[in-house]
Amino acid sequence: MIRKLILAAAENSIQHCKRNIHNTPRVLSDHLFVHRDSPENNSNTKFEFTPENLKRAETIISNYPKGHEAAACLPLLDLAQRQNDNWLPISAMNYVAKLLGMANMRVYEVATFYTMYNRQPVGKYHVQICTTTPCMLGGVGSDVIMETIQKKLKIKPGETTPDNMFTLSEVECLGACVNAPMIQVNDDYYEDLTVEDTNKVFDDLIAGRKPKPGPMSGQNHRFSCEPKGGLTSLTSPPTGPGFGVRSDL
């Protein structure tokens, strides 16, 4: 009888534990890690640096000691991506590996680790919106900006507009937390965004104009990341050499 009670208690405990274990959602995409050949992205797709970029690559490689050329892998992959309409095909990775005397797999490891490398085609303007905590809470919040972008471009994160002009990506912190909410368009940051600012940025891009990057109207068009109410420190001219030092020294 006691043995049955012990077994029953153990079974109840196991069932209770099962009910309280939360599994993380199953990842349904291998986009970041696994390569799948496609007509525009396979090992037979021709890629090589232009003469100008080859000179740039040689200059970059020369910055590193002999025998350590592999240290140039990141900037050369970036150079290849910029040459190839802002995305990095596997043939470009193989080309960089050969140029640096590296195993292809070593270059793949770099390209799949850093999210700055786009391993699938993107639009002319790659729009990255940060939705982590500071951008979610700062200003009008990244949720509002995300909704504005989706309404404007009629695409969702991970999608590209039919005319291949815009690709929208939801990303982790872009390092401009004090200027939240913000987006990155190619190399430019647009910060302190409001709905009106966001619409104006995309109106300009659609019209073929380049909007001025930097802080927008969300913080009264501040110069950089200074407080909205004005400076709270370093408000007077800097003192000269020897300030505060004893006269006998």
C-alpha atoms as an extended CHARMM CRD file, in Angstrom:
* protein
*
       249  EXT
         1         1  MET       CA              0.0000000000        0.0000000000        0.0000000000  PROA      1               0.0000000000
         2         2  ILE       CA              2.8110000000        2.4210000000        0.9850000000  PROA      2               0.0000000000
         3         3  ARG       CA              4.6880000000        1.5290000000       -2.2180000000  PROA      3               0.0000000000
         4         4  LYS       CA              1.6270000000        2.3860000000       -4.3160000000  PROA      4               0.0000000000
         5         5  LEU       CA              1.2430000000        5.7400000000       -2.5520000000  PROA      5               0.0000000000
         6         6  ILE       CA              4.9150000000        6.5620000000       -3.1770000000  PROA      6               0.0000000000
         7         7  LEU       CA              4.6090000000        5.6260000000       -6.8640000000  PROA      7               0.0000000000
         8         8  ALA       CA              1.4440000000        7.6970000000       -7.2180000000  PROA      8               0.0000000000
         9         9  ALA       CA              3.1000000000       10.7090000000       -5.6000000000  PROA      9               0.0000000000
        10        10  ALA       CA              6.1000000000       10.3740000000       -7.8830000000  PROA      10              0.0000000000
        11        11  GLU       CA              3.8540000000       10.1750000000      -10.9480000000  PROA      11              0.0000000000
        12        12  ASN       CA              1.9600000000       13.2960000000       -9.8720000000  PROA      12              0.0000000000
        13        13  SER       CA              5.2580000000       15.1250000000       -9.3480000000  PROA      13              0.0000000000
        14        14  ILE       CA              6.4600000000       14.1750000000      -12.8290000000  PROA      14              0.0000000000
        15        15  GLN       CA              3.2090000000       15.3440000000      -14.4260000000  PROA      15              0.0000000000
        16        16  HSD       CA              3.4040000000       18.6200000000      -12.4880000000  PROA      16              0.0000000000
        17        17  CYS       CA              6.9610000000       19.2070000000      -13.7260000000  PROA      17              0.0000000000
        18        18  LYS       CA              5.9250000000       18.5090000000      -17.2930000000  PROA      18              0.0000000000
        19        19  ARG       CA              3.1800000000       21.1130000000      -17.0930000000  PROA      19              0.0000000000
        20        20  ASN       CA              5.6210000000       23.7720000000      -15.8610000000  PROA      20              0.0000000000
        21        21  ILE       CA              8.3630000000       23.2570000000      -18.4220000000  PROA      21              0.0000000000
        22        22  HSD       CA              8.2590000000       25.8620000000      -21.1950000000  PROA      22              0.0000000000
        23        23  ASN       CA              9.9860000000       25.0280000000      -24.4300000000  PROA      23              0.0000000000
        24        24  THR       CA             11.3560000000       27.8020000000      -26.6050000000  PROA      24              0.0000000000
        25        25  PRO       CA              9.6140000000       28.1200000000      -29.9760000000  PROA      25              0.0000000000
        26        26  ARG       CA             11.0210000000       25.9110000000      -32.6910000000  PROA      26              0.0000000000
        27        27  VAL       CA             13.0850000000       27.8830000000      -35.1740000000  PROA      27              0.0000000000
        28        28  LEU       CA             11.3190000000       27.6700000000      -38.5060000000  PROA      28              0.0000000000
        29        29  SER       CA             13.9870000000       29.3560000000      -40.6330000000  PROA      29              0.0000000000
        30        30  ASP       CA             17.6020000000       28.4760000000      -41.3920000000  PROA      30              0.0000000000
        31        31  HSD       CA             18.1350000000       31.7320000000      -43.2820000000  PROA      31              0.0000000000
        32        32  LEU       CA             21.0390000000       32.8820000000      -41.1120000000  PROA      32              0.0000000000
        33        33  PHE       CA             23.1300000000       29.7320000000      -41.2700000000  PROA      33              0.0000000000
        34        34  VAL       CA             22.3920000000       27.3390000000      -44.1170000000  PROA      34              0.0000000000
        35        35  HSD       CA             23.1090000000       27.9750000000      -47.7900000000  PROA      35              0.0000000000
        36        36  ARG       CA             20.7540000000       26.6810000000      -50.4500000000  PROA      36              0.0000000000
        37        37  ASP       CA             21.8060000000       26.9610000000      -54.0950000000  PROA      37              0.0000000000
        38        38  SER       CA             19.6020000000       29.1880000000      -56.2370000000  PROA      38              0.0000000000
        39        39  PRO       CA             19.9700000000       30.4950000000      -59.8070000000  PROA      39              0.0000000000
        40        40  GLU       CA             21.4250000000       33.7930000000      -58.5520000000  PROA      40              0.0000000000
        41        41  ASN       CA             23.4350000000       32.3540000000      -55.6390000000  PROA      41              0.0000000000
        42        42  ASN       CA             25.5800000000       29.2870000000      -56.2190000000  PROA      42              0.0000000000
        43        43  SER       CA             29.2530000000       28.3900000000      -56.4540000000  PROA      43              0.0000000000
        44        44  ASN       CA             29.2480000000       28.7070000000      -60.2410000000  PROA      44              0.0000000000
        45        45  THR       CA             28.0090000000       32.3050000000      -60.1980000000  PROA      45              0.0000000000
        46        46  LYS       CA             30.8750000000       34.4450000000      -61.4620000000  PROA      46              0.0000000000
        47        47  PHE       CA             32.3530000000       36.9560000000      -59.0260000000  PROA      47              0.0000000000
        48        48  GLU       CA             35.6240000000       38.8460000000      -58.9280000000  PROA      48              0.0000000000
        49        49  PHE       CA             36.6620000000       42.2690000000      -57.7380000000  PROA      49              0.0000000000
        50        50  THR       CA             36.7130000000       45.1130000000      -60.2260000000  PROA      50              0.0000000000
        51        51  PRO       CA             40.2350000000       46.4700000000      -60.8840000000  PROA      51              0.0000000000
        52        52  GLU       CA             39.5270000000       49.3830000000      -58.5370000000  PROA      52              0.0000000000
        53        53  ASN       CA             38.2510000000       47.1430000000      -55.7470000000  PROA      53              0.0000000000
        54        54  LEU       CA             41.1160000000       44.7070000000      -56.2370000000  PROA      54              0.0000000000
        55        55  LYS       CA             43.5270000000       47.5800000000      -55.5500000000  PROA      55              0.0000000000
        56        56  ARG       CA             41.5080000000       48.4440000000      -52.4550000000  PROA      56              0.0000000000
        57        57  ALA       CA             41.6350000000       44.8140000000      -51.3460000000  PROA      57              0.0000000000
        58        58  GLU       CA             45.4110000000       44.6800000000      -51.7990000000  PROA      58              0.0000000000
        59        59  THR       CA             45.7710000000       47.8640000000      -49.7450000000  PROA      59              0.0000000000
        60        60  ILE       CA             43.5930000000       46.4060000000      -46.9810000000  PROA      60              0.0000000000
        61        61  ILE       CA             45.5650000000       43.1510000000      -46.9460000000  PROA      61              0.0000000000
        62        62  SER       CA             48.8530000000       45.0760000000      -46.7250000000  PROA      62              0.0000000000
        63        63  ASN       CA             47.7570000000       46.4820000000      -43.3570000000  PROA      63              0.0000000000
        64        64  TYR       CA             48.2650000000       43.0650000000      -41.7530000000  PROA      64              0.0000000000
        65        65  PRO       CA             51.5100000000       41.1660000000      -41.0700000000  PROA      65              0.0000000000
        66        66  LYS       CA             52.5870000000       38.4890000000      -43.5180000000  PROA      66              0.0000000000
        67        67  GLY       CA             51.0140000000       35.1900000000      -42.5750000000  PROA      67              0.0000000000
        68        68  HSD       CA             48.0230000000       36.9260000000      -40.9940000000  PROA      68              0.0000000000
        69        69  GLU       CA             46.2140000000       37.9590000000      -44.1690000000  PROA      69              0.0000000000
        70        70  ALA       CA             43.0780000000       36.2190000000      -42.8890000000  PROA      70              0.0000000000
        71        71  ALA       CA             42.5680000000       39.2260000000      -40.5920000000  PROA      71              0.0000000000
        72        72  ALA       CA             41.3880000000       41.1110000000      -43.6930000000  PROA      72              0.0000000000
        73        73  CYS       CA             38.4220000000       38.7490000000      -44.1150000000  PROA      73              0.0000000000
        74        74  LEU       CA             35.7580000000       41.0940000000      -42.6840000000  PROA      74              0.0000000000
        75        75  PRO       CA             36.6350000000       44.2350000000      -44.6690000000  PROA      75              0.0000000000
        76        76  LEU       CA             37.0540000000       42.2140000000      -47.8800000000  PROA      76              0.0000000000
        77        77  LEU       CA             33.6450000000       40.6050000000      -47.4400000000  PROA      77              0.0000000000
        78        78  ASP       CA             32.1870000000       44.0760000000      -46.8750000000  PROA      78              0.0000000000
        79        79  LEU       CA             33.9110000000       45.3130000000      -50.0310000000  PROA      79              0.0000000000
        80        80  ALA       CA             32.5190000000       42.3620000000      -51.9870000000  PROA      80              0.0000000000
        81        81  GLN       CA             29.0200000000       42.9960000000      -50.6660000000  PROA      81              0.0000000000
        82        82  ARG       CA             29.1430000000       46.6820000000      -51.6280000000  PROA      82              0.0000000000
        83        83  GLN       CA             30.2580000000       45.7600000000      -55.1340000000  PROA      83              0.0000000000
        84        84  ASN       CA             27.4390000000       43.2470000000      -55.4620000000  PROA      84              0.0000000000
        85        85  ASP       CA             24.3840000000       45.4730000000      -54.8050000000  PROA      85              0.0000000000
        86        86  ASN       CA             24.6100000000       45.1290000000      -51.0260000000  PROA      86              0.0000000000
        87        87  TRP       CA             24.4370000000       41.3470000000      -50.7460000000  PROA      87              0.0000000000
        88        88  LEU       CA             27.0500000000       38.6130000000      -50.5070000000  PROA      88              0.0000000000
        89        89  PRO       CA             26.7260000000       35.5040000000      -52.7200000000  PROA      89              0.0000000000
        90        90  ILE       CA             28.5970000000       32.3250000000      -51.9050000000  PROA      90              0.0000000000
        91        91  SER       CA             30.7980000000       32.7940000000      -54.9720000000  PROA      91              0.0000000000
        92        92  ALA       CA             32.0430000000       36.0790000000      -53.4510000000  PROA      92              0.0000000000
        93        93  MET       CA             32.8710000000       34.2570000000      -50.2090000000  PROA      93              0.0000000000
        94        94  ASN       CA             34.8210000000       31.6510000000      -52.1760000000  PROA      94              0.0000000000
        95        95  TYR       CA             36.6550000000       34.4200000000      -54.0590000000  PROA      95              0.0000000000
        96        96  VAL       CA             37.6690000000       36.1450000000      -50.8080000000  PROA      96              0.0000000000
        97        97  ALA       CA             38.7710000000       32.8140000000      -49.3370000000  PROA      97              0.0000000000
        98        98  LYS       CA             41.0300000000       32.1590000000      -52.3340000000  PROA      98              0.0000000000
        99        99  LEU       CA             42.4170000000       35.6980000000      -52.2390000000  PROA      99              0.0000000000
       100       100  LEU       CA             43.3560000000       35.3240000000      -48.5640000000  PROA      100             0.0000000000
       101       101  GLY       CA             44.4950000000       31.7090000000      -48.7200000000  PROA      101             0.0000000000
       102       102  MET       CA             41.7330000000       30.5950000000      -46.3510000000  PROA      102             0.0000000000
       103       103  ALA       CA             39.5290000000       27.5340000000      -46.3520000000  PROA      103             0.0000000000
       104       104  ASN       CA             36.0890000000       28.3490000000      -47.7340000000  PROA      104             0.0000000000
       105       105  MET       CA             34.4870000000       27.1550000000      -44.5110000000  PROA      105             0.0000000000
       106       106  ARG       CA             36.4050000000       29.7260000000      -42.4570000000  PROA      106             0.0000000000
       107       107  VAL       CA             34.9310000000       32.5090000000      -44.5680000000  PROA      107             0.0000000000
       108       108  TYR       CA             31.4470000000       30.9760000000      -44.3290000000  PROA      108             0.0000000000
       109       109  GLU       CA             31.8100000000       31.0090000000      -40.5320000000  PROA      109             0.0000000000
       110       110  VAL       CA             32.4750000000       34.7520000000      -40.6000000000  PROA      110             0.0000000000
       111       111  ALA       CA             29.6960000000       35.5490000000      -43.0800000000  PROA      111             0.0000000000
       112       112  THR       CA             27.0810000000       33.6160000000      -41.1030000000  PROA      112             0.0000000000
       113       113  PHE       CA             28.1340000000       35.0250000000      -37.7290000000  PROA      113             0.0000000000
       114       114  TYR       CA             27.8930000000       38.7420000000      -38.5330000000  PROA      114             0.0000000000
       115       115  THR       CA             24.4300000000       39.9910000000      -39.4750000000  PROA      115             0.0000000000
       116       116  MET       CA             25.9580000000       42.9120000000      -41.4090000000  PROA      116             0.0000000000
       117       117  TYR       CA             26.4560000000       40.4820000000      -44.2950000000  PROA      117             0.0000000000
       118       118  ASN       CA             23.3440000000       39.9350000000      -46.4000000000  PROA      118             0.0000000000
       119       119  ARG       CA             23.5150000000       36.4510000000      -47.8760000000  PROA      119             0.0000000000
       120       120  GLN       CA             20.3440000000       36.9070000000      -49.8830000000  PROA      120             0.0000000000
       121       121  PRO       CA             19.5030000000       39.6980000000      -52.3560000000  PROA      121             0.0000000000
       122       122  VAL       CA             18.1040000000       42.8740000000      -50.8050000000  PROA      122             0.0000000000
       123       123  GLY       CA             16.5020000000       45.9770000000      -52.2270000000  PROA      123             0.0000000000
       124       124  LYS       CA             18.3110000000       49.1430000000      -53.2300000000  PROA      124             0.0000000000
       125       125  TYR       CA             17.5390000000       50.4690000000      -49.7500000000  PROA      125             0.0000000000
       126       126  HSD       CA             18.0030000000       48.0120000000      -46.9040000000  PROA      126             0.0000000000
       127       127  VAL       CA             15.8740000000       49.3440000000      -44.0620000000  PROA      127             0.0000000000
       128       128  GLN       CA             16.7810000000       48.0080000000      -40.6250000000  PROA      128             0.0000000000
       129       129  ILE       CA             14.5890000000       48.9260000000      -37.6870000000  PROA      129             0.0000000000
       130       130  CYS       CA             15.6470000000       48.3170000000      -34.1040000000  PROA      130             0.0000000000
       131       131  THR       CA             12.8530000000       47.0000000000      -31.8790000000  PROA      131             0.0000000000
       132       132  THR       CA             14.7790000000       46.2120000000      -28.6990000000  PROA      132             0.0000000000
       133       133  THR       CA             13.8860000000       47.7700000000      -25.3460000000  PROA      133             0.0000000000
       134       134  PRO       CA             15.3050000000       51.3410000000      -25.6280000000  PROA      134             0.0000000000
       135       135  CYS       CA             13.7870000000       51.8450000000      -29.0930000000  PROA      135             0.0000000000
       136       136  MET       CA             10.5360000000       50.2500000000      -27.9710000000  PROA      136             0.0000000000
       137       137  LEU       CA             10.2460000000       52.7220000000      -25.0870000000  PROA      137             0.0000000000
       138       138  GLY       CA             12.0080000000       55.8290000000      -26.4320000000  PROA      138             0.0000000000
       139       139  GLY       CA             10.0540000000       58.6600000000      -28.0490000000  PROA      139             0.0000000000
       140       140  VAL       CA              6.9760000000       57.4140000000      -29.8720000000  PROA      140             0.0000000000
       141       141  GLY       CA              8.3400000000       53.8600000000      -29.7020000000  PROA      141             0.0000000000
       142       142  SER       CA              9.5660000000       51.4760000000      -32.3780000000  PROA      142             0.0000000000
       143       143  ASP       CA              6.1590000000       49.7740000000      -32.6410000000  PROA      143             0.0000000000
       144       144  VAL       CA              4.6830000000       52.9660000000      -34.0760000000  PROA      144             0.0000000000
       145       145  ILE       CA              7.6040000000       53.4140000000      -36.4620000000  PROA      145             0.0000000000
       146       146  MET       CA              7.3720000000       49.7890000000      -37.5900000000  PROA      146             0.0000000000
       147       147  GLU       CA              3.6510000000       50.1970000000      -38.2670000000  PROA      147             0.0000000000
       148       148  THR       CA              4.3400000000       53.3900000000      -40.2260000000  PROA      148             0.0000000000
       149       149  ILE       CA              6.9900000000       51.7160000000      -42.3990000000  PROA      149             0.0000000000
       150       150  GLN       CA              4.8300000000       48.6750000000      -43.1080000000  PROA      150             0.0000000000
       151       151  LYS       CA              1.9160000000       50.9040000000      -44.0670000000  PROA      151             0.0000000000
       152       152  LYS       CA              4.1540000000       53.0660000000      -46.2700000000  PROA      152             0.0000000000
       153       153  LEU       CA              5.9820000000       50.2520000000      -48.0750000000  PROA      153             0.0000000000
       154       154  LYS       CA              3.2440000000       47.6000000000      -47.8420000000  PROA      154             0.0000000000
       155       155  ILE       CA              5.7370000000       44.9410000000      -46.7640000000  PROA      155             0.0000000000
       156       156  LYS       CA              6.5330000000       43.1100000000      -43.5300000000  PROA      156             0.0000000000
       157       157  PRO       CA              9.9320000000       42.4000000000      -41.9470000000  PROA      157             0.0000000000
       158       158  GLY       CA             11.9290000000       40.0220000000      -44.1370000000  PROA      158             0.0000000000
       159       159  GLU       CA             10.1580000000       41.1330000000      -47.3120000000  PROA      159             0.0000000000
       160       160  THR       CA             11.1990000000       43.2300000000      -50.3150000000  PROA      160             0.0000000000
       161       161  THR       CA              8.9690000000       45.5540000000      -52.3080000000  PROA      161             0.0000000000
       162       162  PRO       CA              7.9800000000       44.2820000000      -55.7900000000  PROA      162             0.0000000000
       163       163  ASP       CA             10.1650000000       46.9420000000      -57.4480000000  PROA      163             0.0000000000
       164       164  ASN       CA             13.2130000000       45.7940000000      -55.4070000000  PROA      164             0.0000000000
       165       165  MET       CA             13.5920000000       49.2770000000      -53.9500000000  PROA      165             0.0000000000
       166       166  PHE       CA             13.1870000000       48.4380000000      -50.2540000000  PROA      166             0.0000000000
       167       167  THR       CA             13.9250000000       45.4700000000      -47.9950000000  PROA      167             0.0000000000
       168       168  LEU       CA             12.6890000000       45.6770000000      -44.4090000000  PROA      168             0.0000000000
       169       169  SER       CA             14.5370000000       43.9080000000      -41.5770000000  PROA      169             0.0000000000
       170       170  GLU       CA             13.7700000000       43.8600000000      -37.8600000000  PROA      170             0.0000000000
       171       171  VAL       CA             17.0930000000       43.8460000000      -36.0030000000  PROA      171             0.0000000000
       172       172  GLU       CA             18.6790000000       43.9400000000      -32.5820000000  PROA      172             0.0000000000
       173       173  CYS       CA             20.3250000000       47.0320000000      -31.0730000000  PROA      173             0.0000000000
       174       174  LEU       CA             22.0210000000       49.3290000000      -33.5970000000  PROA      174             0.0000000000
       175       175  GLY       CA             23.8730000000       51.2650000000      -30.9080000000  PROA      175             0.0000000000
       176       176  ALA       CA             21.9030000000       54.5150000000      -30.9830000000  PROA      176             0.0000000000
       177       177  CYS       CA             19.7790000000       53.8870000000      -27.8920000000  PROA      177             0.0000000000
       178       178  VAL       CA             19.7980000000       57.4950000000      -26.6650000000  PROA      178             0.0000000000
       179       179  ASN       CA             18.3470000000       58.5560000000      -30.0390000000  PROA      179             0.0000000000
       180       180  ALA       CA             15.4880000000       56.0650000000      -29.9830000000  PROA      180             0.0000000000
       181       181  PRO       CA             13.4880000000       55.2140000000      -31.9720000000  PROA      181             0.0000000000
       182       182  MET       CA             15.6820000000       54.9280000000      -35.0330000000  PROA      182             0.0000000000
       183       183  ILE       CA             16.2210000000       53.1070000000      -38.3040000000  PROA      183             0.0000000000
       184       184  GLN       CA             19.2350000000       52.3970000000      -40.4780000000  PROA      184             0.0000000000
       185       185  VAL       CA             18.9460000000       52.7600000000      -44.2540000000  PROA      185             0.0000000000
       186       186  ASN       CA             22.0290000000       51.2880000000      -45.9050000000  PROA      186             0.0000000000
       187       187  ASP       CA             24.8440000000       53.1620000000      -44.0970000000  PROA      187             0.0000000000
       188       188  ASP       CA             22.7790000000       56.0490000000      -42.7200000000  PROA      188             0.0000000000
       189       189  TYR       CA             21.0650000000       56.4140000000      -39.3430000000  PROA      189             0.0000000000
       190       190  TYR       CA             17.7690000000       58.2870000000      -38.9590000000  PROA      190             0.0000000000
       191       191  GLU       CA             17.1170000000       58.9420000000      -35.2780000000  PROA      191             0.0000000000
       192       192  ASP       CA             14.6020000000       60.5170000000      -32.8720000000  PROA      192             0.0000000000
       193       193  LEU       CA             11.8980000000       59.5410000000      -35.3360000000  PROA      193             0.0000000000
       194       194  THR       CA              8.2380000000       60.5010000000      -35.3200000000  PROA      194             0.0000000000
       195       195  VAL       CA              5.5880000000       59.2240000000      -37.7140000000  PROA      195             0.0000000000
       196       196  GLU       CA              5.9420000000       62.3980000000      -39.7850000000  PROA      196             0.0000000000
       197       197  ASP       CA              9.7390000000       62.0620000000      -39.8980000000  PROA      197             0.0000000000
       198       198  THR       CA              9.5050000000       58.4500000000      -41.0040000000  PROA      198             0.0000000000
       199       199  ASN       CA              7.0760000000       59.2340000000      -43.8080000000  PROA      199             0.0000000000
       200       200  LYS       CA              9.2810000000       62.1040000000      -44.9780000000  PROA      200             0.0000000000
       201       201  VAL       CA             12.3860000000       59.8710000000      -45.0650000000  PROA      201             0.0000000000
       202       202  PHE       CA             10.6250000000       57.3820000000      -47.3070000000  PROA      202             0.0000000000
       203       203  ASP       CA              8.9700000000       60.0540000000      -49.4410000000  PROA      203             0.0000000000
       204       204  ASP       CA             12.4480000000       61.4360000000      -50.1740000000  PROA      204             0.0000000000
       205       205  LEU       CA             13.9150000000       58.0130000000      -50.9500000000  PROA      205             0.0000000000
       206       206  ILE       CA             11.0220000000       57.1290000000      -53.2530000000  PROA      206             0.0000000000
       207       207  ALA       CA             11.4870000000       60.4560000000      -55.0480000000  PROA      207             0.0000000000
       208       208  GLY       CA             15.1830000000       59.7500000000      -55.5470000000  PROA      208             0.0000000000
       209       209  ARG       CA             16.3630000000       62.2340000000      -52.9290000000  PROA      209             0.0000000000
       210       210  LYS       CA             18.6990000000       61.3740000000      -50.0500000000  PROA      210             0.0000000000
       211       211  PRO       CA             17.2970000000       62.5330000000      -46.6950000000  PROA      211             0.0000000000
       212       212  LYS       CA             19.7500000000       64.1590000000      -44.3300000000  PROA      212             0.0000000000
       213       213  PRO       CA             20.7810000000       61.4940000000      -41.8080000000  PROA      213             0.0000000000
       214       214  GLY       CA             20.9490000000       62.0530000000      -38.0620000000  PROA      214             0.0000000000
       215       215  PRO       CA             18.4810000000       63.2000000000      -35.3810000000  PROA      215             0.0000000000
       216       216  MET       CA             15.0240000000       64.2230000000      -36.5390000000  PROA      216             0.0000000000
       217       217  SER       CA             12.1580000000       66.1830000000      -34.9450000000  PROA      217             0.0000000000
       218       218  GLY       CA             11.4470000000       63.7820000000      -32.0660000000  PROA      218             0.0000000000
       219       219  GLN       CA             13.9610000000       65.6940000000      -29.9410000000  PROA      219             0.0000000000
       220       220  ASN       CA             13.7120000000       69.0910000000      -31.6270000000  PROA      220             0.0000000000
       221       221  HSD       CA             16.3630000000       68.2950000000      -34.2430000000  PROA      221             0.0000000000
       222       222  ARG       CA             19.1690000000       68.1400000000      -31.7040000000  PROA      222             0.0000000000
       223       223  PHE       CA             22.7140000000       68.1000000000      -33.0680000000  PROA      223             0.0000000000
       224       224  SER       CA             23.7080000000       64.6870000000      -31.7730000000  PROA      224             0.0000000000
       225       225  CYS       CA             22.6500000000       62.9560000000      -28.5520000000  PROA      225             0.0000000000
       226       226  GLU       CA             22.7520000000       65.8400000000      -26.0820000000  PROA      226             0.0000000000
       227       227  PRO       CA             19.8650000000       66.1970000000      -23.5810000000  PROA      227             0.0000000000
       228       228  LYS       CA             16.6420000000       67.6560000000      -24.9550000000  PROA      228             0.0000000000
       229       229  GLY       CA             16.6140000000       70.3380000000      -22.2540000000  PROA      229             0.0000000000
       230       230  GLY       CA             20.1450000000       71.4700000000      -23.0020000000  PROA      230             0.0000000000
       231       231  LEU       CA             23.5660000000       70.6220000000      -21.6790000000  PROA      231             0.0000000000
       232       232  THR       CA             23.8580000000       69.6290000000      -18.0240000000  PROA      232             0.0000000000
       233       233  SER       CA             27.6500000000       69.4910000000      -17.9230000000  PROA      233             0.0000000000
       234       234  LEU       CA             30.6270000000       70.9960000000      -19.7740000000  PROA      234             0.0000000000
       235       235  THR       CA             28.6730000000       74.2350000000      -20.0410000000  PROA      235             0.0000000000
       236       236  SER       CA             31.6550000000       76.5910000000      -19.6640000000  PROA      236             0.0000000000
       237       237  PRO       CA             34.8640000000       76.9710000000      -21.6830000000  PROA      237             0.0000000000
       238       238  PRO       CA             37.5730000000       74.4730000000      -20.7390000000  PROA      238             0.0000000000
       239       239  THR       CA             40.1840000000       75.6450000000      -18.2750000000  PROA      239             0.0000000000
       240       240  GLY       CA             43.7890000000       76.0360000000      -19.3630000000  PROA      240             0.0000000000
       241       241  PRO       CA             46.8250000000       73.9060000000      -18.5310000000  PROA      241             0.0000000000
       242       242  GLY       CA             47.7450000000       73.7790000000      -14.8570000000  PROA      242             0.0000000000
       243       243  PHE       CA             44.2460000000       74.5480000000      -13.5570000000  PROA      243             0.0000000000
       244       244  GLY       CA             43.8830000000       73.3650000000       -9.9830000000  PROA      244             0.0000000000
       245       245  VAL       CA             47.5530000000       72.4340000000       -9.6480000000  PROA      245             0.0000000000
       246       246  ARG       CA             49.4710000000       73.7510000000       -6.6230000000  PROA      246             0.0000000000
       247       247  SER       CA             51.6220000000       76.7410000000       -7.4500000000  PROA      247             0.0000000000
       248       248  ASP       CA             54.6980000000       75.1730000000       -5.8220000000  PROA      248             0.0000000000
       249       249  LEU       CA             54.5210000000       72.2370000000       -8.1960000000  PROA      249             0.0000000000
